[in-house]
GROMACS .gro file of N, CA and C in nm:
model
  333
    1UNK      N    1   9.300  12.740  11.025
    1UNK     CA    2   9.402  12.806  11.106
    1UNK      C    3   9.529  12.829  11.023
    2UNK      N    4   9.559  12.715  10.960
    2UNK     CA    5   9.691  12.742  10.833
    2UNK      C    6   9.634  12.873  10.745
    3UNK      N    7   9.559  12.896  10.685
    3UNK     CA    8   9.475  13.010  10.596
    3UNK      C    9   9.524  13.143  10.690
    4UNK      N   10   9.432  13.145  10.815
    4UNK     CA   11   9.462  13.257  10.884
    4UNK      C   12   9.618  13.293  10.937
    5UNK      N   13   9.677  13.169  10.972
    5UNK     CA   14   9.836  13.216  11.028
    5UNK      C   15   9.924  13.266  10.911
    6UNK      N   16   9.854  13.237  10.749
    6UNK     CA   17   9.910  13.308  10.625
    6UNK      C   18   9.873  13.454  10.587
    7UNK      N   19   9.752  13.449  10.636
    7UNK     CA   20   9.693  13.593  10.669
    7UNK      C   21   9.618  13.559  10.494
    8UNK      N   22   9.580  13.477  10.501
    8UNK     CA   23   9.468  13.438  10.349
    8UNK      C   24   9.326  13.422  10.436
    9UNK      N   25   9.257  13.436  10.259
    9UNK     CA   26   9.137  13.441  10.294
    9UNK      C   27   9.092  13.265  10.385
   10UNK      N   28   8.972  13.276  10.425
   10UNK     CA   29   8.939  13.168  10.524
   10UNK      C   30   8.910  13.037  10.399
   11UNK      N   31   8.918  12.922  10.491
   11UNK     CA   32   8.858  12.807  10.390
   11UNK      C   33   8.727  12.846  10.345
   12UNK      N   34   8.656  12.906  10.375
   12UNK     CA   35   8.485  12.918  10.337
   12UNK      C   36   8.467  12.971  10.188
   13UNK      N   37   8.553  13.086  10.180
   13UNK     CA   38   8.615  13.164  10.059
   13UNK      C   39   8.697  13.035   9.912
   14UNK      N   40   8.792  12.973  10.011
   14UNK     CA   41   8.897  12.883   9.921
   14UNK      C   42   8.799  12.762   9.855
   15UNK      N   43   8.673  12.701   9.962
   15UNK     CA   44   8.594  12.621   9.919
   15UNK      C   45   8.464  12.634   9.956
   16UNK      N   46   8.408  12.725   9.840
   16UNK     CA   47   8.271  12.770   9.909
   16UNK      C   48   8.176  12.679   9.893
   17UNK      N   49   8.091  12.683   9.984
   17UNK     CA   50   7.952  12.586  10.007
   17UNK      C   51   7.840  12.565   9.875
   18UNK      N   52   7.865  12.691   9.779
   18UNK     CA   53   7.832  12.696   9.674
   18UNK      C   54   7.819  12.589   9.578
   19UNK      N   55   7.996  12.571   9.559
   19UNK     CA   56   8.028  12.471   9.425
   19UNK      C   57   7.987  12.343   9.505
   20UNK      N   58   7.947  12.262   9.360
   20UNK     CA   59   7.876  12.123   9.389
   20UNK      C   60   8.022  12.072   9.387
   21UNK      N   61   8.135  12.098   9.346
   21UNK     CA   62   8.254  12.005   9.365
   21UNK      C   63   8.281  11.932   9.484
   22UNK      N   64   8.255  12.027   9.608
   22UNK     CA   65   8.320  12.035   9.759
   22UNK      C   66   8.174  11.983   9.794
   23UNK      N   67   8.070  11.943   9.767
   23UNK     CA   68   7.967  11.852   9.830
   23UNK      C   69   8.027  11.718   9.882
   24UNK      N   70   8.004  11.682   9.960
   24UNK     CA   71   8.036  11.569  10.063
   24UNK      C   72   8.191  11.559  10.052
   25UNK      N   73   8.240  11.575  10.028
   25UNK     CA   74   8.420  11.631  10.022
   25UNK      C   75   8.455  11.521  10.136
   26UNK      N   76   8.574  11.455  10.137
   26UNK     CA   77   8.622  11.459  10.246
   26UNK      C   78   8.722  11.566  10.349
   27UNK      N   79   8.726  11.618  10.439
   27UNK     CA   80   8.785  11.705  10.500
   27UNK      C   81   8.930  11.720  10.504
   28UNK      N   82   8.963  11.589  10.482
   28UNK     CA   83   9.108  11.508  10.520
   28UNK      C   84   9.117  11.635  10.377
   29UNK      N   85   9.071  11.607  10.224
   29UNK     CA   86   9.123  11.699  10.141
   29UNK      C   87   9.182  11.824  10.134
   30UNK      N   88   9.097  11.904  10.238
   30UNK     CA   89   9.111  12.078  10.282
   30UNK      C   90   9.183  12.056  10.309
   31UNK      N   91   9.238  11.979  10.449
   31UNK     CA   92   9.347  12.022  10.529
   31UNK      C   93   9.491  11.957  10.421
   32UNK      N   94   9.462  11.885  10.356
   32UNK     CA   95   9.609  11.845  10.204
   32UNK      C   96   9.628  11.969  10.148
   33UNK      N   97   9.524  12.045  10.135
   33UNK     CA   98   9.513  12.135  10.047
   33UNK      C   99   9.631  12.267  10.108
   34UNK      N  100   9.539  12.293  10.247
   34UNK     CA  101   9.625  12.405  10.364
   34UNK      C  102   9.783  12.366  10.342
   35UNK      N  103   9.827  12.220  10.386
   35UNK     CA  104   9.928  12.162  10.389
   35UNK      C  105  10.013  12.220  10.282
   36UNK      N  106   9.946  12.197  10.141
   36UNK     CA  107  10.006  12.206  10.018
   36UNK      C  108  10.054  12.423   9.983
   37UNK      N  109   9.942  12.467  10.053
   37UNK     CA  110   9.950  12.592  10.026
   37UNK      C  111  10.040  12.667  10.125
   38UNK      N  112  10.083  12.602  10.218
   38UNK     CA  113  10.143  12.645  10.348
   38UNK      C  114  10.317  12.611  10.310
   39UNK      N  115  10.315  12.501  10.272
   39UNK     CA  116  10.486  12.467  10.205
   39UNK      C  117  10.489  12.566  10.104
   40UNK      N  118  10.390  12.590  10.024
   40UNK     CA  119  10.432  12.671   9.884
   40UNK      C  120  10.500  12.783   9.904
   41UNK      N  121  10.439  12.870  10.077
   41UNK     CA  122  10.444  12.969  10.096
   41UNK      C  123  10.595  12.967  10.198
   42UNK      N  124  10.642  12.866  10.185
   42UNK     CA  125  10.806  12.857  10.244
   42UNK      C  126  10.761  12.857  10.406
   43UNK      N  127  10.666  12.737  10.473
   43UNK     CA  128  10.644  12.754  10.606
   43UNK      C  129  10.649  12.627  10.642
   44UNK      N  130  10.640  12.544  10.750
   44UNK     CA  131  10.608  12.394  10.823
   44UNK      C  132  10.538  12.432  10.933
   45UNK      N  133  10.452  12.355  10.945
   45UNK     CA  134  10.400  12.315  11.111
   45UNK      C  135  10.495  12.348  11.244
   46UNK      N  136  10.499  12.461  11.294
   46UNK     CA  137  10.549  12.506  11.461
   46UNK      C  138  10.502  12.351  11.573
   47UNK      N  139  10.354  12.400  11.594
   47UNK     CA  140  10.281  12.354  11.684
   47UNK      C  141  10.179  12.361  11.646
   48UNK      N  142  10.035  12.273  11.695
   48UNK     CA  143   9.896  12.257  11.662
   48UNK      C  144   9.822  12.238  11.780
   49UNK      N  145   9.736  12.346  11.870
   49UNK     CA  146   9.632  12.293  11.965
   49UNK      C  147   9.534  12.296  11.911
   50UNK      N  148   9.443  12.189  11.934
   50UNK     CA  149   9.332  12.184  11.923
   50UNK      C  150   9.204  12.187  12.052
   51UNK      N  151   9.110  12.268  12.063
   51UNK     CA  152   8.986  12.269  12.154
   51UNK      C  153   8.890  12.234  12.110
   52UNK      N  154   8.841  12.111  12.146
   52UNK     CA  155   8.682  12.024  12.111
   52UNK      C  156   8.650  12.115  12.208
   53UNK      N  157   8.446  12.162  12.194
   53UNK     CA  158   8.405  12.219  12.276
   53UNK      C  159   8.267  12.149  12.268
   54UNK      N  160   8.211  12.074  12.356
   54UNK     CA  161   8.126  11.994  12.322
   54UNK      C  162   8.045  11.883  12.456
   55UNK      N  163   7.901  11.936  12.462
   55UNK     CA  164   7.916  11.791  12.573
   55UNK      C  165   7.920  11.675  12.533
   56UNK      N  166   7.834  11.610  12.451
   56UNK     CA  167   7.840  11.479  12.392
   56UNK      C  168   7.887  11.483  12.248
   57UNK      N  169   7.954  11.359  12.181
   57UNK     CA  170   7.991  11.295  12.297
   57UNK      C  171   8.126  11.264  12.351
   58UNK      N  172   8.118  11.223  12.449
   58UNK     CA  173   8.271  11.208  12.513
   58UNK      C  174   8.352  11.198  12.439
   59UNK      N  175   8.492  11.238  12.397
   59UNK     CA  176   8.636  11.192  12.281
   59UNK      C  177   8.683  11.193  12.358
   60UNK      N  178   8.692  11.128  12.478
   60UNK     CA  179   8.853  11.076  12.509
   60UNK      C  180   8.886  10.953  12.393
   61UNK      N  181   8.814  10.848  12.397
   61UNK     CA  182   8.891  10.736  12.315
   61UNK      C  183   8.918  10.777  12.149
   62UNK      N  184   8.832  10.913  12.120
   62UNK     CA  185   8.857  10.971  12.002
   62UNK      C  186   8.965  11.052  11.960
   63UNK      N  187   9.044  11.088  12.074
   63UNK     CA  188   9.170  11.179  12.062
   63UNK      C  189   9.269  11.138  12.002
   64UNK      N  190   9.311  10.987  12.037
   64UNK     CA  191   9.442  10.957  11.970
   64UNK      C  192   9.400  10.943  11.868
   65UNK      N  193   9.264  10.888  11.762
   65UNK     CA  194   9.267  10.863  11.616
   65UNK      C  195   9.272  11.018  11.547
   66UNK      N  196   9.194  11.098  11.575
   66UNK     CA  197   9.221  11.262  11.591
   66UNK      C  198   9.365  11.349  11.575
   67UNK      N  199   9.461  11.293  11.683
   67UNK     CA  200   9.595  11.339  11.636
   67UNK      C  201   9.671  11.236  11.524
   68UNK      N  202   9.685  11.179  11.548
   68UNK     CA  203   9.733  11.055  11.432
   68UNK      C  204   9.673  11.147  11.308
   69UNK      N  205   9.593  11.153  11.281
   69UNK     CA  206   9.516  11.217  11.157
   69UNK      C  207   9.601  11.341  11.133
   70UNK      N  208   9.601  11.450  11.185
   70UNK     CA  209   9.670  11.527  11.209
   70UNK      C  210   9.806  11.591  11.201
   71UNK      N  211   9.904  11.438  11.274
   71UNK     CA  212  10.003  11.422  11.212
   71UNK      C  213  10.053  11.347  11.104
   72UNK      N  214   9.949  11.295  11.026
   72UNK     CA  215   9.961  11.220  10.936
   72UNK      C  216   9.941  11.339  10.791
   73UNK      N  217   9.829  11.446  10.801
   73UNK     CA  218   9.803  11.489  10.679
   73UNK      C  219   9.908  11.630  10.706
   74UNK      N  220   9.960  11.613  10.826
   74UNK     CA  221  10.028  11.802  10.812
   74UNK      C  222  10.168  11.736  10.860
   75UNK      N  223  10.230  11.624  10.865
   75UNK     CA  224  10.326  11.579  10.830
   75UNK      C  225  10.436  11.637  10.919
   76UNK      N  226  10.413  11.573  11.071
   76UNK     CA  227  10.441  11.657  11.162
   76UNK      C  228  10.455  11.521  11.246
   77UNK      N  229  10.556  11.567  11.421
   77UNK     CA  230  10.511  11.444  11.469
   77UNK      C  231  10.475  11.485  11.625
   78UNK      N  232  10.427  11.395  11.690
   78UNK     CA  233  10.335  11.347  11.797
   78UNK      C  234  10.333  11.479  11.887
   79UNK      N  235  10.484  11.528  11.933
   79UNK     CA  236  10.487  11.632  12.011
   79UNK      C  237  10.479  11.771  11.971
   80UNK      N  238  10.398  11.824  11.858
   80UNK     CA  239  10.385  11.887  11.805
   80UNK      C  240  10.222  11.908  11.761
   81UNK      N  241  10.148  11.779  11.833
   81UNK     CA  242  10.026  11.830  11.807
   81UNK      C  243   9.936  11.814  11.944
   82UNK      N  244   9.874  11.898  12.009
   82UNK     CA  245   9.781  11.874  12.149
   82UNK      C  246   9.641  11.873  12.061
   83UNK      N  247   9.560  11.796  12.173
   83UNK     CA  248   9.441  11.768  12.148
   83UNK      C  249   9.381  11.752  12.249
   84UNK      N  250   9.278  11.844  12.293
   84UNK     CA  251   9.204  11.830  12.434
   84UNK      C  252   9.083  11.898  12.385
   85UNK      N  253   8.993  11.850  12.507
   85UNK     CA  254   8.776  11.842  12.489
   85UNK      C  255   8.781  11.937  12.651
   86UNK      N  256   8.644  11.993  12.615
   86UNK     CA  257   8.575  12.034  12.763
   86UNK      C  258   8.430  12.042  12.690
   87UNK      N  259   8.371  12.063  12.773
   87UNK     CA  260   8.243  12.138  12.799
   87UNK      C  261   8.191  12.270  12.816
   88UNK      N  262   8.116  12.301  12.769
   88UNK     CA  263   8.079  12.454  12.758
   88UNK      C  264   7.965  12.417  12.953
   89UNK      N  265   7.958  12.324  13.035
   89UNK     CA  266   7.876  12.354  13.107
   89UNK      C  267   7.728  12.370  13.105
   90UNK      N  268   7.660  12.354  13.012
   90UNK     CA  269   7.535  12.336  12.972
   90UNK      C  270   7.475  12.493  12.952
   91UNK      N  271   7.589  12.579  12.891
   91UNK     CA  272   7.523  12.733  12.886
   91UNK      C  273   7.507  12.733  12.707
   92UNK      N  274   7.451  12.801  12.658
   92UNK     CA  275   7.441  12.838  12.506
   92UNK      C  276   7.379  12.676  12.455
   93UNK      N  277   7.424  12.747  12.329
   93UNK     CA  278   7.349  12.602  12.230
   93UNK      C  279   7.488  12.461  12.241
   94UNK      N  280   7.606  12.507  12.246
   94UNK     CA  281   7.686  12.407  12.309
   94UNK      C  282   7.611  12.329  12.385
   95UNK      N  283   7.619  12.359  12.544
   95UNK     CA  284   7.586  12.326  12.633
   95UNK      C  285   7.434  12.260  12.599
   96UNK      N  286   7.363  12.309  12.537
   96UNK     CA  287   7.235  12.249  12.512
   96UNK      C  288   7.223  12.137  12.414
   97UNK      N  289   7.318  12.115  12.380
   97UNK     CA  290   7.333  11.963  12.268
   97UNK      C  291   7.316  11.994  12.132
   98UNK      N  292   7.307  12.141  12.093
   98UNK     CA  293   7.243  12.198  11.965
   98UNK      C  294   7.372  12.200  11.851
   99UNK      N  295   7.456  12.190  11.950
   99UNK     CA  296   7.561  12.256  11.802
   99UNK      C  297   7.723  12.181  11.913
  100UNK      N  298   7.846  12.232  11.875
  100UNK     CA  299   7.947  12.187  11.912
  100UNK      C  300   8.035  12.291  11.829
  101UNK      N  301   8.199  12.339  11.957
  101UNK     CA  302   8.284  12.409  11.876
  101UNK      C  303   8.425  12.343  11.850
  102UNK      N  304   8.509  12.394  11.749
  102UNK     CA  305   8.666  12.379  11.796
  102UNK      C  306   8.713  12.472  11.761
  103UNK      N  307   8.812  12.501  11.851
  103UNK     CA  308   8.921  12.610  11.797
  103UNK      C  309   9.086  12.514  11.779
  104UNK      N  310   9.158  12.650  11.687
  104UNK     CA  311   9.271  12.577  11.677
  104UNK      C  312   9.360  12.700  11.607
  105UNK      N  313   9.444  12.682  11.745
  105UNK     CA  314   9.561  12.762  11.707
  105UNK      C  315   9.702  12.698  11.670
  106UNK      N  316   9.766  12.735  11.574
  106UNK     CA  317   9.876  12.679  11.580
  106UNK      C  318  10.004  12.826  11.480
  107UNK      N  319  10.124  12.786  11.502
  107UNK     CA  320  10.292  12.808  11.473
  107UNK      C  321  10.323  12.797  11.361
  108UNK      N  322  10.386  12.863  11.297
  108UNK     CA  323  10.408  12.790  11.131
  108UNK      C  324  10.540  12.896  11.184
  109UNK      N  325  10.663  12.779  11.126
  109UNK     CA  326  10.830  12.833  11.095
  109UNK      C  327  10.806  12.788  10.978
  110UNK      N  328  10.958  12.916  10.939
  110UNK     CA  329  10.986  12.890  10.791
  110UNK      C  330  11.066  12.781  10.719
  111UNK      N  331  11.066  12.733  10.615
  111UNK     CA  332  11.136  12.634  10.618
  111UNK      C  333  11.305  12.691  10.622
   0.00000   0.00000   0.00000
């Protein structure tokens, strides 16, 4: 979402599935990375929602370690990041246990 609100190419492009570097990666890295490329570009964190889309399994007790994370690697604080789950309702491959989505929109001011 930092990539796109810069109007850059997507992470898939920045770290393709290709290079053996980014094999088992931790994720926490990308988003240092966004972080790092997003200040360069004279911006900070606005706001951050996040949409789990998913039936199983439940994240409620997973939400607060989720934002903490969040505001920990994009260096931001508490009221500045939402985090909420639903269910797709048991329609598509969501709903069928096959797969799981998130979206995430967020704000970038300048510094």
């Amino acid at each position: 979402a930092i990539f796109g609100a810069l109007t850059l190419p997507d992470i898939g492009q920045v770290f393709q599935d290709t290079d053996p570097r980014w094999k088992g990666c931790d994720s926490s890295k990308f988003m240092e990375h966004a972080y790092e490329v997003m200040t360069g570009y004279g911006y900070k964190l606005g706001n951050v929602d996040v949409t789990l889309i998913l039936e199983r399994p439940k994240v409620a007790s997973f939400k607060p370690g989720m934002k903490e994370n969040i505001i920990n690697l994009l260096h931001t604080t508490p009221g500045r990041v939402n985090i909420k789950a639903r269910t797709h309702e048991r329609l598509d491959s969501v709903g069928e246990l096959r797969s799981l989505s998130c979206h995430v929109v967020l704000t970038l001011e300048r510094i």
